Coordinates of C-alpha atoms in Angstrom, one line a residue:
M751 CA 5.3 -8.0 -14.5
T752 CA 5.0 -5.8 -11.4
L753 CA 2.1 -7.0 -9.3
P754 CA -0.3 -4.3 -8.1
L755 CA -0.1 -5.5 -4.5
I756 CA 1.2 -3.5 -1.5
A757 CA 2.3 -5.5 1.6
I758 CA 1.4 -3.5 4.7
L759 CA 3.8 -4.6 7.5
R760 CA 2.0 -3.2 10.5
G761 CA 3.9 -3.9 13.7
I762 CA 7.2 -5.1 12.1
T763 CA 10.5 -4.4 13.9
P764 CA 13.8 -3.3 12.2
A765 CA 15.5 -6.5 13.1
E766 CA 12.9 -8.7 11.2
A767 CA 12.3 -6.3 8.3
P768 CA 15.1 -7.6 5.9
S769 CA 14.0 -11.3 6.1
I770 CA 10.3 -10.4 5.8
G771 CA 11.1 -8.2 2.9
T772 CA 13.0 -10.9 1.2
A773 CA 10.2 -13.4 1.6
L774 CA 7.8 -10.9 0.0
L775 CA 10.2 -10.2 -2.9
D776 CA 10.6 -13.9 -3.5
A777 CA 6.8 -14.3 -3.9
G778 CA 6.7 -11.4 -6.3
I779 CA 5.5 -8.6 -4.1
T780 CA 7.6 -5.5 -4.8
T781 CA 5.8 -2.7 -3.0
I782 CA 6.1 -2.7 0.8
E783 CA 4.7 -0.1 3.4
V784 CA 5.7 0.1 7.0
P785 CA 2.8 1.9 8.9
L786 CA 4.2 4.6 11.1
N787 CA 2.4 3.1 14.2
S788 CA 4.9 0.2 14.1
P789 CA 7.9 0.0 16.4
Q790 CA 10.8 2.2 15.1
P791 CA 9.1 2.5 11.7
F792 CA 11.8 4.8 10.1
D793 CA 14.5 2.3 11.1
S794 CA 12.5 -0.5 9.4
I795 CA 12.1 1.5 6.3
A796 CA 15.9 2.2 6.2
A797 CA 16.7 -1.4 6.8
L798 CA 14.4 -2.6 4.0
V799 CA 15.8 0.0 1.6
R800 CA 19.4 -1.1 2.4
H801 CA 18.6 -4.8 2.1
L802 CA 16.3 -5.0 -1.0
P803 CA 17.1 -4.3 -4.6
D804 CA 16.5 -0.8 -6.1
D805 CA 13.4 -2.1 -8.1
V806 CA 11.5 -2.7 -4.8
T807 CA 9.5 0.3 -3.6
V808 CA 9.6 0.8 0.1
G809 CA 7.8 3.5 2.1
A810 CA 5.4 4.2 4.9
G811 CA 1.7 3.9 5.7
T812 CA -0.4 5.8 8.2
V813 CA 1.4 9.0 7.3
L814 CA -0.4 12.0 8.7
T815 CA 2.0 14.9 8.7
I816 CA 4.6 16.7 6.6
D817 CA 7.2 16.0 9.3
D818 CA 6.5 12.3 8.8
V819 CA 6.8 12.6 5.1
N820 CA 10.2 14.2 5.3
R821 CA 11.4 11.5 7.8
V822 CA 10.3 8.8 5.4
A823 CA 12.2 10.5 2.5
D824 CA 15.3 10.8 4.7
A825 CA 15.2 7.1 5.5
G826 CA 15.1 6.4 1.7
G827 CA 11.4 5.7 1.3
Q828 CA 9.7 6.0 -2.1
I829 CA 6.0 5.8 -1.4
I830 CA 3.7 7.5 1.1
V831 CA 0.3 5.9 2.0
S832 CA -2.2 7.6 4.2
P833 CA -5.6 6.6 5.6
N834 CA -7.0 10.1 4.8
C835 CA -6.9 12.8 2.1
N836 CA -4.6 15.6 3.4
T837 CA -3.6 17.7 0.4
D838 CA -0.5 19.2 2.4
V839 CA 0.8 15.7 2.9
I840 CA 0.2 14.9 -0.8
E841 CA 1.9 18.0 -2.0
G842 CA 4.8 17.5 0.5
T843 CA 5.1 13.9 -0.8
K844 CA 5.4 14.9 -4.4
A845 CA 7.9 17.7 -3.4
R846 CA 10.2 15.1 -2.1
G847 CA 9.9 13.0 -5.2
M848 CA 7.9 10.2 -3.7
Q849 CA 4.7 8.4 -4.8
S850 CA 1.5 9.6 -3.0
W851 CA -1.3 7.2 -2.2
P852 CA -3.8 9.0 0.0
G853 CA -6.9 7.3 1.5
V854 CA -10.2 8.4 0.0
F855 CA -13.7 7.4 0.6
T856 CA -15.8 9.9 -1.4
P857 CA -15.7 11.5 -4.9
T858 CA -14.9 14.8 -3.1
E859 CA -11.9 13.4 -1.4
A860 CA -10.7 11.6 -4.6
F861 CA -10.8 14.7 -6.7
A862 CA -9.1 16.8 -4.1
A863 CA -6.3 14.1 -3.9
L864 CA -5.9 14.0 -7.7
E865 CA -5.8 17.7 -7.9
A866 CA -3.0 17.8 -5.3
G867 CA -0.9 15.4 -7.3
A868 CA -1.7 11.9 -5.9
D869 CA -0.3 9.1 -8.0
G870 CA -3.1 6.8 -7.0
L871 CA -6.0 6.4 -4.5
K872 CA -6.4 4.1 -1.7
L873 CA -10.1 3.3 -1.2
F874 CA -10.3 2.9 2.5
P875 CA -12.0 1.3 4.3
G876 CA -12.8 -1.0 1.3
A877 CA -15.2 -3.0 3.4
M878 CA -17.3 0.0 4.0
A879 CA -17.3 1.3 0.4
G880 CA -17.8 -2.1 -1.1
T881 CA -17.5 -3.1 -4.7
Q882 CA -20.6 -1.2 -5.6
G883 CA -19.2 1.9 -4.1
L884 CA -16.0 1.6 -6.1
A885 CA -18.0 0.9 -9.3
A886 CA -20.2 3.9 -8.7
M887 CA -17.2 6.2 -8.0
R888 CA -15.3 4.9 -11.1
A889 CA -18.0 6.5 -13.3
V890 CA -16.8 10.0 -12.4
L891 CA -13.1 9.5 -12.0
P892 CA -10.7 10.6 -14.7
D893 CA -9.7 7.8 -17.1
G894 CA -6.5 6.1 -16.0
T895 CA -7.0 6.8 -12.2
L896 CA -5.5 4.1 -10.2
V897 CA -7.6 2.8 -7.3
Y898 CA -6.3 0.2 -4.8
A899 CA -8.8 -1.3 -2.4
V900 CA -7.6 -1.6 1.2
G901 CA -9.3 -3.2 4.1
G902 CA -11.8 -5.9 3.4
A903 CA -10.2 -6.8 0.1
G904 CA -8.2 -10.0 -0.2
P905 CA -7.9 -13.5 -1.7
D906 CA -11.4 -14.4 -1.0
N907 CA -12.8 -11.6 -3.0
F908 CA -10.1 -10.4 -5.4
R909 CA -12.2 -11.4 -8.4
E910 CA -15.3 -9.2 -7.2
W911 CA -13.1 -6.2 -6.7
I912 CA -11.3 -6.6 -9.9
K913 CA -14.7 -6.9 -11.7
A914 CA -15.7 -3.6 -9.9
S915 CA -12.6 -1.9 -11.4
A916 CA -10.0 -2.1 -8.5
D917 CA -6.5 -1.7 -10.0
G918 CA -4.7 -3.3 -7.1
F919 CA -4.8 -4.0 -3.4
G920 CA -3.2 -3.2 0.0
L921 CA -2.9 -6.3 2.1
G922 CA -2.2 -6.2 5.8
S923 CA -3.1 -9.0 8.3
A924 CA -3.8 -11.5 5.6
L925 CA -0.1 -11.2 4.7
Y926 CA 1.7 -10.3 7.9
A927 CA 1.1 -10.1 11.7
P928 CA 3.6 -9.4 14.5
G929 CA 5.3 -12.6 15.5
M930 CA 5.2 -14.3 12.1
T931 CA 8.4 -15.7 10.8
A932 CA 9.7 -15.0 7.3
Q933 CA 8.7 -18.5 6.4
D934 CA 5.1 -17.8 7.5
V935 CA 5.0 -14.7 5.4
A936 CA 6.6 -16.6 2.4
H937 CA 3.7 -19.1 2.5
R938 CA 1.0 -16.5 2.8
A939 CA 2.5 -14.3 0.2
A940 CA 2.8 -17.2 -2.3
D941 CA -0.9 -18.1 -1.7
I942 CA -2.0 -14.4 -2.1
V943 CA 0.0 -13.9 -5.2
A944 CA -1.5 -17.1 -6.8
A945 CA -5.0 -16.0 -5.8
Y946 CA -4.4 -12.6 -7.4
K947 CA -3.1 -14.1 -10.6
A948 CA -6.1 -16.4 -10.8
A949 CA -8.5 -13.6 -10.2
A950 CA -7.0 -11.3 -12.7
Q951 CA -7.1 -13.7 -15.6

């Protein structure tokens, strides 16, 4: 079973990316994003792609421009996550054969993203929208729309978000912060995966 969890490795460096990626994979997390405001993000993406098996999805977060989309694709990335809904970025992502997960906060943004070809939606910031915001938006979204909660969603409230119809989660500082060792990440990832599985039952 593929867990609907995206590891957000903000601040990671190319040298540590392979060991951190392995720790995540060992815990069962198979989707990894390197935010582009990290040091040498394209090198980290390329290192993860080289080091991890083909069934691990690696890509970038905080993607704001078509140029960035193309650089991620050239580095071997397979998924583009953005904090905003930019239809040019979505269409450019799909043109390069990658998954598109734009950030949305309103029904207007959600429908614009879906019409542009988004594979799923990142509800961001999740803490501002809240579970009630997601539940209300779900009433108008097309059946089958995938919505991941990011920012304010984590092990302490997985159950509430799932009850409100969240399909998955993006996890940043709860999982990784600069300076952590692969062992640190392995422990956190194991705890988060266990919490998710318990909440999803």
